[in-house]
Every structure is written in C-alpha cells, then in structure tokens.
Short mmCIF file of C-alpha atoms and ligand atoms in Angstrom, two decimals:
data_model
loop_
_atom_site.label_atom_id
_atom_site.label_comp_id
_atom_site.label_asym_id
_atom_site.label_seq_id
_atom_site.Cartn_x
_atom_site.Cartn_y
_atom_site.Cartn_z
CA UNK A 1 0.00 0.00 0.00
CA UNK A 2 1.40 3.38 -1.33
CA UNK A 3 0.59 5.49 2.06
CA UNK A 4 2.20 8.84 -0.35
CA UNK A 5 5.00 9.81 2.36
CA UNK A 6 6.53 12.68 1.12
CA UNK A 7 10.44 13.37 0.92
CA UNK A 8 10.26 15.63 3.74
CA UNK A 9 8.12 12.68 5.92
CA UNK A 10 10.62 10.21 5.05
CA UNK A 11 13.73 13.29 6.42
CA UNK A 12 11.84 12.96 9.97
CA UNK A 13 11.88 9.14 10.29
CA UNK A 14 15.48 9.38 9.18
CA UNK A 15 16.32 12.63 12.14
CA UNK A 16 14.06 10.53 14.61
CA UNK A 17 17.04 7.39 13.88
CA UNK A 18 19.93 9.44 14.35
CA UNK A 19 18.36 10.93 17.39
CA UNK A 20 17.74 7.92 19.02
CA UNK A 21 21.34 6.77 18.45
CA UNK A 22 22.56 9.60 20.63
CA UNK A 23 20.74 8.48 23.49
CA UNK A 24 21.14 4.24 22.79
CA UNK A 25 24.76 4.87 23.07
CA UNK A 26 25.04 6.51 26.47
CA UNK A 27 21.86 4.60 27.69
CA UNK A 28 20.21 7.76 28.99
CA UNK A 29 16.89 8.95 28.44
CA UNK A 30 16.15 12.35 26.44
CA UNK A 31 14.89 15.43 29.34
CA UNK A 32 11.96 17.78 28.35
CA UNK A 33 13.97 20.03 26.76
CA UNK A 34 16.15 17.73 24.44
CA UNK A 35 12.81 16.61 23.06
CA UNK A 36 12.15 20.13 22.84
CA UNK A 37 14.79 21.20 20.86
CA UNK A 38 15.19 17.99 18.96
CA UNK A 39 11.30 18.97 17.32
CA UNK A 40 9.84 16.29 18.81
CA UNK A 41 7.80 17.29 20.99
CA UNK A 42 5.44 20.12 18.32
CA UNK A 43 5.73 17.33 15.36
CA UNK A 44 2.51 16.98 14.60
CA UNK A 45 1.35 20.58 15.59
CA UNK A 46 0.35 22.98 13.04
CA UNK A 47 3.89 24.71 11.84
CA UNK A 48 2.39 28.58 12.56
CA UNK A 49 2.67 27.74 16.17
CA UNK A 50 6.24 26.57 16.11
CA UNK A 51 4.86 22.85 15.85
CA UNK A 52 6.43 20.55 12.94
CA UNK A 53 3.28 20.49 10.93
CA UNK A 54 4.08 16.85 10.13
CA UNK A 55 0.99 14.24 9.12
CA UNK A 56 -0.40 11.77 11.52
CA UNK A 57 1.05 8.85 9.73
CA UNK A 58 4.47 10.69 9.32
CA UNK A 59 4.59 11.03 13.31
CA UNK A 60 3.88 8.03 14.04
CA UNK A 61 6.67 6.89 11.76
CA UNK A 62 9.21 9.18 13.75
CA UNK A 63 8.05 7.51 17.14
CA UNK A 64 8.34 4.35 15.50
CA UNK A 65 12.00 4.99 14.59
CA UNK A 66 12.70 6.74 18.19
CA UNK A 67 11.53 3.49 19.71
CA UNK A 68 13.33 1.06 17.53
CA UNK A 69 16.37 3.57 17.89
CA UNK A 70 15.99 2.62 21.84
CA UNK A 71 14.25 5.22 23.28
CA UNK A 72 12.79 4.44 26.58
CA UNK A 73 8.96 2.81 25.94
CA UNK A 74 7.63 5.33 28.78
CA UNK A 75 9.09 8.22 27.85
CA UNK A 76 8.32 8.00 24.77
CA UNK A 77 4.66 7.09 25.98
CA UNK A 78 4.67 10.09 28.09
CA UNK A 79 5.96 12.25 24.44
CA UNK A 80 2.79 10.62 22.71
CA UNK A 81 0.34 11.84 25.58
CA UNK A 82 2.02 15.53 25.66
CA UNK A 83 1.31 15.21 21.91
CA UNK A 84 -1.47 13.13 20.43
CA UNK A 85 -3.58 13.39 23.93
CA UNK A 86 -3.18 16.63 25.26
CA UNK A 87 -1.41 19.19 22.40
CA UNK A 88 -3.70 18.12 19.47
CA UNK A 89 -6.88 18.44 21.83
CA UNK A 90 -5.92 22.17 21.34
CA UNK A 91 -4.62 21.86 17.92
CA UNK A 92 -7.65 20.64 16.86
CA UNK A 93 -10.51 21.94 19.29
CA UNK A 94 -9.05 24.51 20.85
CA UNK A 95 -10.38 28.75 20.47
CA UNK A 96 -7.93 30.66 18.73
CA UNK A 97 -7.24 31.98 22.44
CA UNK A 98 -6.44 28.97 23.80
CA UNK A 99 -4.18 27.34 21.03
CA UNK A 100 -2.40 31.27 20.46
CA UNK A 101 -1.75 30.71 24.64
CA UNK A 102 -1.17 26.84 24.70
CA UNK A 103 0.53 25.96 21.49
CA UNK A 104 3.66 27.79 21.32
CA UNK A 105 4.35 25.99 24.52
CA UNK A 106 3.79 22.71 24.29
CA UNK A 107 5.62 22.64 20.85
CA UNK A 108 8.53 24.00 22.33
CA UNK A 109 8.25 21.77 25.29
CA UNK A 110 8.25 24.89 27.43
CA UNK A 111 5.21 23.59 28.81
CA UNK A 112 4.04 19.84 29.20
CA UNK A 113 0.73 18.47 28.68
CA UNK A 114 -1.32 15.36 29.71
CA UNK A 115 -4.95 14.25 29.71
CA UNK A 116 -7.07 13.67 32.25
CA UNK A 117 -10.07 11.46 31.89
CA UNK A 118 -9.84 8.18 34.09
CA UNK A 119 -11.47 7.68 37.50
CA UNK A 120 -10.56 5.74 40.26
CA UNK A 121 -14.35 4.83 40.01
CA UNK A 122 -15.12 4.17 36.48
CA UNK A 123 -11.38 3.37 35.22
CA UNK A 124 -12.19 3.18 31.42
CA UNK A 125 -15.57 3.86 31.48
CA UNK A 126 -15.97 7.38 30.43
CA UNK A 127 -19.24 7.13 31.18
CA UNK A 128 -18.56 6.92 34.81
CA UNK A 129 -17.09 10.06 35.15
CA UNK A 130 -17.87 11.94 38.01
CA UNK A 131 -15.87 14.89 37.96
CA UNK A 132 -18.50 17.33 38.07
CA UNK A 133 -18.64 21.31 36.48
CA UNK A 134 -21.01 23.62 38.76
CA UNK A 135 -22.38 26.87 37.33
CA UNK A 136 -21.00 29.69 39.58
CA UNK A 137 -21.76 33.39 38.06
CA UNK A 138 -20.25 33.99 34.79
CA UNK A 139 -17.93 30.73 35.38
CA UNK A 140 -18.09 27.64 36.69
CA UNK A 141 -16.35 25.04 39.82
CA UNK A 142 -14.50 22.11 39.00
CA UNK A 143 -14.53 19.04 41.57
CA UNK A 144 -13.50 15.82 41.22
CA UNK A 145 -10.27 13.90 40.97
CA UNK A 146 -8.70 11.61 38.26
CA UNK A 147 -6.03 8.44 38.53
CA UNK A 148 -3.28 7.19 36.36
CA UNK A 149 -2.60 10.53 34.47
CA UNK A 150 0.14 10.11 32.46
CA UNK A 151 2.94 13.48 32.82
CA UNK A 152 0.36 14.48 35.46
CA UNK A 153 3.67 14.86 38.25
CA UNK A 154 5.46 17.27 35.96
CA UNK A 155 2.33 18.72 33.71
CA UNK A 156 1.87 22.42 33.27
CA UNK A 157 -1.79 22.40 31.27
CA UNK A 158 -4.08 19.34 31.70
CA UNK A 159 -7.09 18.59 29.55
CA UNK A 160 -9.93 17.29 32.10
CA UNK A 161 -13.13 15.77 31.21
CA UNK A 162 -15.65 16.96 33.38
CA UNK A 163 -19.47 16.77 32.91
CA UNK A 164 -21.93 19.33 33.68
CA UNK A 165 -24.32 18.56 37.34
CA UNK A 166 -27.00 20.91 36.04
CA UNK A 167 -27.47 19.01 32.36
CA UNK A 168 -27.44 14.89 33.13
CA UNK A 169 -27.59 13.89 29.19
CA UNK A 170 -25.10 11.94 28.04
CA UNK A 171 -24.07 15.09 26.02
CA UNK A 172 -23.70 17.20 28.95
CA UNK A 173 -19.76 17.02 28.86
CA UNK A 174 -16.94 19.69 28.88
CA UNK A 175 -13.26 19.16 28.21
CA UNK A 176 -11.61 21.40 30.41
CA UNK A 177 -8.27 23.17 30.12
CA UNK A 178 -6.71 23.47 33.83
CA UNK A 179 -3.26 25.45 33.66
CA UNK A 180 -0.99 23.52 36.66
CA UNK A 181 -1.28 26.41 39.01
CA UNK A 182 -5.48 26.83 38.89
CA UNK A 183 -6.63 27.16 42.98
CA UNK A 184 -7.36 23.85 44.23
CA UNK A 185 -5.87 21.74 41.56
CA UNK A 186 -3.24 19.23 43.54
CA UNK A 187 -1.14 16.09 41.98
CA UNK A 188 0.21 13.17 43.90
CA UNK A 189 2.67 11.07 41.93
CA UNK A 190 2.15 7.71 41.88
CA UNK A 191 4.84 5.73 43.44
CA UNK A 192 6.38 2.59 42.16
CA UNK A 193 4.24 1.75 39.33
CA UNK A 194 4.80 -1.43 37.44
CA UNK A 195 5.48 -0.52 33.64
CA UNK A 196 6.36 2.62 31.68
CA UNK A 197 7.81 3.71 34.60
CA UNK A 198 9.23 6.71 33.02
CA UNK A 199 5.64 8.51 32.37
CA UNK A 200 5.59 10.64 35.86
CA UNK A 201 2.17 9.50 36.29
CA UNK A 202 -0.13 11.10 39.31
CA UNK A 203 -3.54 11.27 41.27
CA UNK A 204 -5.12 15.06 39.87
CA UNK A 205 -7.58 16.51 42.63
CA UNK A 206 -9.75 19.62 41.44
CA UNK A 207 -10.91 20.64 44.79
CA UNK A 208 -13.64 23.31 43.99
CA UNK A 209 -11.11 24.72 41.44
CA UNK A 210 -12.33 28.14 39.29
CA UNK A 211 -12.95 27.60 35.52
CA UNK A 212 -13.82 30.78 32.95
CA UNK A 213 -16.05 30.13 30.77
CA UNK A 214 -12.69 30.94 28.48
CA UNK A 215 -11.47 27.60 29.44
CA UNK A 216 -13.48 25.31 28.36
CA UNK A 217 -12.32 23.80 24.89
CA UNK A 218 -14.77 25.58 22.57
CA UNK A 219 -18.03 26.34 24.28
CA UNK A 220 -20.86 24.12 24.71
CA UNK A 221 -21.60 20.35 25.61
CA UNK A 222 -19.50 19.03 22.98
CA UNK A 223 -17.02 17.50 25.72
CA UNK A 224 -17.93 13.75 24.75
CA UNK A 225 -17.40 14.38 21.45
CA UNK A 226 -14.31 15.64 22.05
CA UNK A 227 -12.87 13.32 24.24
CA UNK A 228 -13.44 10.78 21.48
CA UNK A 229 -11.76 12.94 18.91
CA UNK A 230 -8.68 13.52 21.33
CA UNK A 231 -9.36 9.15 21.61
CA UNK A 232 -8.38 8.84 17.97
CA UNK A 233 -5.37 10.54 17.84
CA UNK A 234 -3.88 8.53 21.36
CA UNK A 235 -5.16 5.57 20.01
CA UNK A 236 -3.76 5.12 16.71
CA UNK A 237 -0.67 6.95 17.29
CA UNK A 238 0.38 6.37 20.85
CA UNK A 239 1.45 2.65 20.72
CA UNK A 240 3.98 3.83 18.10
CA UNK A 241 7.01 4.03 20.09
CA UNK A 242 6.65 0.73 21.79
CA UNK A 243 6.02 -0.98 18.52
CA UNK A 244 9.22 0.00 17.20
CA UNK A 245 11.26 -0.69 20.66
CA UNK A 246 9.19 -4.76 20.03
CA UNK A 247 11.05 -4.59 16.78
CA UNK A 248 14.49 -4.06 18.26
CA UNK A 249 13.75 -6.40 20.44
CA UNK A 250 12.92 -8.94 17.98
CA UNK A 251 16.04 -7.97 16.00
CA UNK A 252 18.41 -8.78 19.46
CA UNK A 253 16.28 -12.03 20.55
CA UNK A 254 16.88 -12.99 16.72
CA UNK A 255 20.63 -12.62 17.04
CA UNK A 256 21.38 -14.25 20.12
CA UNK A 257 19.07 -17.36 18.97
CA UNK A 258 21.27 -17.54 15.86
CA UNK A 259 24.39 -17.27 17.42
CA UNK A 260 23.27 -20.27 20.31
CA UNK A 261 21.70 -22.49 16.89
CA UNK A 262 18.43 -22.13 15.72
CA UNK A 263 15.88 -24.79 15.11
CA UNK A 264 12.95 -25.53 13.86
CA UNK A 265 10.71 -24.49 16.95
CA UNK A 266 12.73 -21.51 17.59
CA UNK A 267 12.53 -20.45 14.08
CA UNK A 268 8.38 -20.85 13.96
CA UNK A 269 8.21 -18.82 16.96
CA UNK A 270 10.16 -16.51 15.24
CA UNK A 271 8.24 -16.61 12.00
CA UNK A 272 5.15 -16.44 14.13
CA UNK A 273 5.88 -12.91 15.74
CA UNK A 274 7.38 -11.13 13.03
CA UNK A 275 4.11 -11.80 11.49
CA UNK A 276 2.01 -10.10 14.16
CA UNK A 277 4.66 -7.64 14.32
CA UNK A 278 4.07 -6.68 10.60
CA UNK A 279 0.04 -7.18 10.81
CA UNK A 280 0.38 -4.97 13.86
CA UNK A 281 2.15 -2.29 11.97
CA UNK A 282 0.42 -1.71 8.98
CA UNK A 283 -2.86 -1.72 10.95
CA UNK A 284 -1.63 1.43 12.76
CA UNK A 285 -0.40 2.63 9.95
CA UNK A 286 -3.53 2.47 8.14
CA UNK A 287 -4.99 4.00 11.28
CA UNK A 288 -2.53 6.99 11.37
CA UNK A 289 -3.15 7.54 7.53
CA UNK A 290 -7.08 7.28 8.35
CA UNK A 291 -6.33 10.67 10.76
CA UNK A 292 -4.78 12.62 7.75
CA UNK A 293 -7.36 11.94 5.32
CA UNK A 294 -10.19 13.03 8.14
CA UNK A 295 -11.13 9.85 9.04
CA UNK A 296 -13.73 10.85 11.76
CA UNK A 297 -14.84 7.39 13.19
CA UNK A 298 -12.91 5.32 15.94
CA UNK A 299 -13.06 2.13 14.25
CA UNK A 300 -9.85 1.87 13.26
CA UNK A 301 -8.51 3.87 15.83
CA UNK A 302 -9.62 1.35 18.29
CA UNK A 303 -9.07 -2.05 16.02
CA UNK A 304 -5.27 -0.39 15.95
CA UNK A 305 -5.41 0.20 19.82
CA UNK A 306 -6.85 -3.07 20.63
CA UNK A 307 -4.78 -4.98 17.91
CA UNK A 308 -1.49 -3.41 18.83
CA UNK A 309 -1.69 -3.49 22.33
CA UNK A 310 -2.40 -7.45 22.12
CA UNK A 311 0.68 -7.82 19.82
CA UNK A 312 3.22 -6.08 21.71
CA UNK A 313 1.94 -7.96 24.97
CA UNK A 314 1.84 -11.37 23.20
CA UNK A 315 5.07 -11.05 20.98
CA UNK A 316 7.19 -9.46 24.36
CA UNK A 317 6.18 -12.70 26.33
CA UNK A 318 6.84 -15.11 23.25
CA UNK A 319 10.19 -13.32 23.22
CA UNK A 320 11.26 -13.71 27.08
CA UNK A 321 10.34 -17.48 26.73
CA UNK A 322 12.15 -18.14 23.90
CA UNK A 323 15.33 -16.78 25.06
CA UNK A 324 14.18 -17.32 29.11
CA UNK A 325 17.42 -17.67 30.71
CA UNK A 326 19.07 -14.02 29.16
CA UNK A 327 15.89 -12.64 29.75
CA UNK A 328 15.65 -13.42 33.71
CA UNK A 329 19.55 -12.67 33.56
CA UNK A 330 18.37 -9.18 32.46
CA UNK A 331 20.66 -9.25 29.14
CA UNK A 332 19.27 -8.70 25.81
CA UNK A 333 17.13 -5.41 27.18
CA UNK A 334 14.47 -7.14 27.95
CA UNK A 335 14.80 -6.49 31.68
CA UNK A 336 11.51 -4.31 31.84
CA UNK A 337 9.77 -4.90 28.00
CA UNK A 338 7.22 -7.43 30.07
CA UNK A 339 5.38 -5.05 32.31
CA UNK A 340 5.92 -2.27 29.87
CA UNK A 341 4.10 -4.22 27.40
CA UNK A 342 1.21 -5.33 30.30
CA UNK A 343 0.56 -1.15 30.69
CA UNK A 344 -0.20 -0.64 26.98
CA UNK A 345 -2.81 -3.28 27.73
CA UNK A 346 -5.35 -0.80 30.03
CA UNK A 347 -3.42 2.85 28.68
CA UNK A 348 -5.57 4.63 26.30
CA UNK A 349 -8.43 2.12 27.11
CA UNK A 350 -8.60 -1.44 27.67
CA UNK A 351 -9.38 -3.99 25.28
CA UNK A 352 -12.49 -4.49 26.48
CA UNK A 353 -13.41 -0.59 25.76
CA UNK A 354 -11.92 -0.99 22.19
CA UNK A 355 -14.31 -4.11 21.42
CA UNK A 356 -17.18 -2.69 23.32
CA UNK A 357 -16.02 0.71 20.41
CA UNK A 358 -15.58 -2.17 17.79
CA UNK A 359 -18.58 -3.56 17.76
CA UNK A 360 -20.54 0.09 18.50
CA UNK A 361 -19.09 0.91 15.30
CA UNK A 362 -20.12 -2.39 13.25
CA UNK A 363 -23.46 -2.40 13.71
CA UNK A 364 -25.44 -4.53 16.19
CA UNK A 365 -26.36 -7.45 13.61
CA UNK A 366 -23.04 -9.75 14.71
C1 LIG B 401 0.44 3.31 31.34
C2 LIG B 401 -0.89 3.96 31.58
C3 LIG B 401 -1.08 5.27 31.22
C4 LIG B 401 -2.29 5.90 31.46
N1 LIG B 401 -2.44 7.23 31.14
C5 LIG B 401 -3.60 7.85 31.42
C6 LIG B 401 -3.74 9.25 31.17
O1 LIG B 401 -2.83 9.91 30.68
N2 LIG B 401 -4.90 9.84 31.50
C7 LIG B 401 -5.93 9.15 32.05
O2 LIG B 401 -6.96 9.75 32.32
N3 LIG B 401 -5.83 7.81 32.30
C8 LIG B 401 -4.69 7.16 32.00
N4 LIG B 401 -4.56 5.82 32.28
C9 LIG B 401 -5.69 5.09 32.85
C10 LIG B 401 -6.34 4.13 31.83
O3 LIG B 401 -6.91 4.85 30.76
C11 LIG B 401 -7.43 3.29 32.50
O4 LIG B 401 -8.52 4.06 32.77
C12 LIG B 401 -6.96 2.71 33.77
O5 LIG B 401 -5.87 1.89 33.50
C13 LIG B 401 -8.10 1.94 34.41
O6 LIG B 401 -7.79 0.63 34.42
P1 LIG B 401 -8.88 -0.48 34.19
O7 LIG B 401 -9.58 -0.23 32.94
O8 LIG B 401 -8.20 -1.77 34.36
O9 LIG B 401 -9.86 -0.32 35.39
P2 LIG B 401 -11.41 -0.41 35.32
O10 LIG B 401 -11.93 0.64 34.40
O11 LIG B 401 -11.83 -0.42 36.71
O12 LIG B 401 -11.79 -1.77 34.63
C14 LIG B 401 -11.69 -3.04 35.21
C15 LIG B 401 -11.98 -4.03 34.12
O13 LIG B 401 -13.31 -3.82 33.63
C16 LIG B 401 -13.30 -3.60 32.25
N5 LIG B 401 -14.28 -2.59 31.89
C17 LIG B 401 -14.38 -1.32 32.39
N6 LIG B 401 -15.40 -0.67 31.82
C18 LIG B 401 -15.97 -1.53 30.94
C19 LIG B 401 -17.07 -1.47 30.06
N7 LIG B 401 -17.82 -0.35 29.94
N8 LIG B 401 -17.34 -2.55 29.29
C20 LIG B 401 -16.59 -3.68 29.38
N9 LIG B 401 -15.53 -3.81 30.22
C21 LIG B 401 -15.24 -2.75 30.99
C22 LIG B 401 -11.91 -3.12 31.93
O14 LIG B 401 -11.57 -3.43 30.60
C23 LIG B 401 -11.04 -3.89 32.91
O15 LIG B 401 -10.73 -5.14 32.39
C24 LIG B 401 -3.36 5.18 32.05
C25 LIG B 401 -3.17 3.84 32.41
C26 LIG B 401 -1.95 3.23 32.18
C27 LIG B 401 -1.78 1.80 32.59
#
C-alpha cells in the first residue's frame, strides 16, 4: 500500500534514527527540553505555532524509529500523551485563544501536557465520570479527581473531562483546560508503578477549582465528542514508540538465537511474531493515515489500539520465553519490556473498551 510519504516525511523518520542513536549509546533517556529542541515534541502541531506540521502517519513513523532507535517505551509514551492526547486536543478543538496561549508551549516543550479522563471509580468507562462542572456566576467550579494521568507529576496544562451537574444527558460534557497552578488543583505522583515507569504519572484533585467560561475547549456540551476525537489521535498513534522498541527487540532475541543455533521451533516462533509484528504495523499505519485523510470514526482507531496493544503484549512474552534464561539474567534489554508491554494493555483504554467501540461501530447485527 502506497501510504504517499513525502520526501520531507521520510527526512523525519530518518532525524528521529539518528536521534535515538545519541541516546542508545550513552543509555540515557532524552529530558523535556532535548525533546524540545530535537522537534519532537510540536511534530505533529500545526507549523504557525512553532509545531512541525508533520501528518499523523508521518509522526507516528518518527516515534516508531525513536523506539526502535531505543528510546525508553515510557518516555516516549509520556511524548505521545504531551502530543497526540493533550497538544492536538488544542490543535484541533481549541479557540484561537487557547491554542495562540497553549501551542507555542507545548511545541517548544516549554510547557508539558497530559490528559485527564480516568477515574478511580469508572477506570475506562468514560461514562462513569464523576468529575463534576457547577455553574457559579459567569464561570463555573471544578470538583472531582482523576487516577493514572500520564505526565500528570510534571504537567503544566491538563485537559480534564468533566461533565456538567446541572445538564445529566449523556451530552452534557466539557473538556476542560486546567493550567498547573489553577486554585485547588493538587497532583500526587504515583509511586512505584509497574510498567512505563518513566511517564511521571499522578492522582489530579480539582478541589472546587475556578474555571472561565474561556477555558473550556470551545463552548458548549460538545465535551464527549471531544474526548473521542482527542481518543483517535492517542489511540492510533500512541502505541507507536513501543512498537518500534518490540522490533528491536525482535532484531536482538533474533541474534542471540542464531548465534546459540536455531531450530525448527525456535525459528516458527520466530516466524510467528514477526508476522504479528508486521500485521500490527500496517494496521496502525492504516490507522494513522485514516487521521490525515479526516477519518472521523474510531473504528480503526480502536481495532489499531486493541490490535497493537495485544501484539506487543503477546510477541514481548513469546520473546522472554524463547530466550528465558538471558531474559531473567536481564541481558538482551528485555529487563523491563514485560510489564511495559502489560501497561499498553489498560493505557488509552482497555481492550475491552476498544471491542465494546468495535462492535458500537459495526453495527449490532453480529
Ligand atoms: C500506562 C498507563 C497510562 C495511562 N495514562 C492515562 C492518562 O494519561 N490519562 C488518564 O486519564 N488515564 C490514564 N490511564 C488510565 C487508563 O486509561 C485506565 O482508565 C486505567 O488503566 C483503568 O484501568 P482499568 O480499565 O483496568 O480499570 P477499570 O476501568 O476499573 O476496569 C476493570 C476491568 O473492567 C473492564 N471494563 C471497564 N469498563 C468496561 C465497560 N464499559 N465494558 C466492558 N468492560 C469494561 C476493563 O476493561 C477492565 O478489564 C493510564 C493507564 C496506564 C496503565
């Protein structure tokens, strides 16, 4: 499939390799502002904000290369949610305001962002949320508190879903933008998590915080609809990175297997998750490209979340078996790939949420 990459799409992928290398050979992990100045961290943004301007399926290209480069998987998860969650909510829904205040920033990577939807409550359900917007003079009150939010330790602008207590539709939503030093907005990291470990995640309390009617992204109940916009984008692009670090992975497992003698079970194993590996890829590639040519529905966003997610967890295990001993030595880099994989699993919505999307989106006659 000719997905037209242009030569300047194909000059990022290339910069996102040599960038990587910098950072594989000392084994360190690019800061804030590295991925700041490297462009990274605006790729996707529109360029008259200082952003890269790059396509969907050109970005997720780049992250690809960063992770196969050897990029840590959570930082570059916690890049993605800056980006695809939290930058190109503005990007794309934001007032002219907002994204002339916001943008500039978070391209720069003078300011980080994250997104804030999951309870400790409802977990994946969006439906469950129960941070709640009260009408208060010309503005409104923000209470509620959200869990697992990825750059939440270290973010200066989240986006919060919130729904409205006077309106109970199911349309009576709001995406919220909370600047990190709003009264009454607090952040606990969250300790010793298992996975992505590099993704500063954190508990966000709004206790009865003040929100102008100026923050709220566009005005109106459109906040569902919104939130599954901003789903899109973190779906098919956010898994990116990872994919790319499975295929260096691969590429190492592969080595040492040929240098201890293959065989025939080894080498169907093998055969088996380069496969998935490639079925993986072009399925969020085709989901990436779907973005760029307006692609408003989240059925392939979600098939590439779901489908993704599943591969990297399956193929990362089917890796640590086959080469068991290395792997519990912690050689080969494949010290922490298991419970980075597990994360992807429940980030960005759990399988479950995808199908439950899935089959929304194919009709009821299955
Ligand atoms: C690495 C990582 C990064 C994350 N980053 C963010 C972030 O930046 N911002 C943010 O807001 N959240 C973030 N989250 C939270 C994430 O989106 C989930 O909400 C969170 O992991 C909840 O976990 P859960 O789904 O297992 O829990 P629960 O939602 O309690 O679900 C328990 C089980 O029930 C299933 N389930 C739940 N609802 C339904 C349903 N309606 N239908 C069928 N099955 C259902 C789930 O699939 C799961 O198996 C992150 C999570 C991880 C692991």
């Amino acid at each position: 499939m000719d997905f037209g990459l242009t030569e300047g799409d194909s000059g990022v992928v290339a910069r996102a390799t040599g960038f990587a290398r910098q950072f594989s050979e000392t084994g360190g992990t690019p800061s804030w502002d590295q991925w700041g100045d490297g462009g990274w961290t605006g790729l996707c943004l529109p360029g008259e904000f200082g952003g890269g301007g790059y396509p969907a399926l050109a970005s997720v290209l780049a992250f690809e290369a960063l992770g196969r480069g050897g990029i840590d998987r959570g930082a570059l998860f916690a890049l993605g949610a800056h980006l695809f969650g939290c930058s190109m909510a503005v990007a794309n829904h934001g007032l002219a305001e907002q994204k002339a205040a916001w943008l500039p920033r978070l391209a720069s990577g003078a300011a980080v962002g994250a997104l804030a939807f999951s309870e400790a409550s409802g977990g994946s359900d969006l439906d469950a949320c129960g941070s709640e917007l009260v009408a208060e003079g010309t503005g409104y009150r923000l209470s509620g508190a959200k869990t697992c939010v990825t750059n939440g330790s270290i973010a200066d602008l989240f986006v919060v879903l919130a729904r409205s207590r006077e309106q109970r539709s199911p349309f009576a939503y709001s995406m919220v933008l909370l600047p990190r030093d709003t009264p009454g907005l607090s952040v606990t990291p969250i300790e010793g998590v298992r996975g992505l470990a590099a993704t500063a995640p954190a508990e966000v309390v709004f206790d009865d915080c003040p929100v102008a009617e100026s923050d709220l992204l566009r005005r109106g109940d459109l906040g569902m609809a919104q939130m599954l916009d901003i789903m899109r984008w973190e779906r098919s692009c956010i898994l990116a990175g990872s994919l790319g670090a499975l295929q260096a992975d691969f590429e190492r497992v592969m080595r040492h297997l040929s240098e201890r003698g293959r065989h025939q079970a080894t080498d169907h194993a093998l055969a088996r998750i380069r496969t998935r590996i490639e079925a993986a890829r072009w399925l969020m590639l085709q989901a990436a490209w779907r973005l760029d040519q307006s692609g408003s529905d989240l059925l392939q966003p979600s098939m590439s979340k779901l489908f993704v997610s599943e591969a990297i967890a399956e193929c990362t295990g089917e890796l640590r078996r086959l080469v068991a001993g290395a792997a519990w030595r912690g050689e080969l880099g494949l010290a922490d790939a298991l419970d980075d994989a597990l994360a992807l699993l429940s980030a960005s919505g759990t399988s479950e949420v995808q199908l439950n999307t899935i089959a929304s989106q194919i009709g009821s006659g299955l």
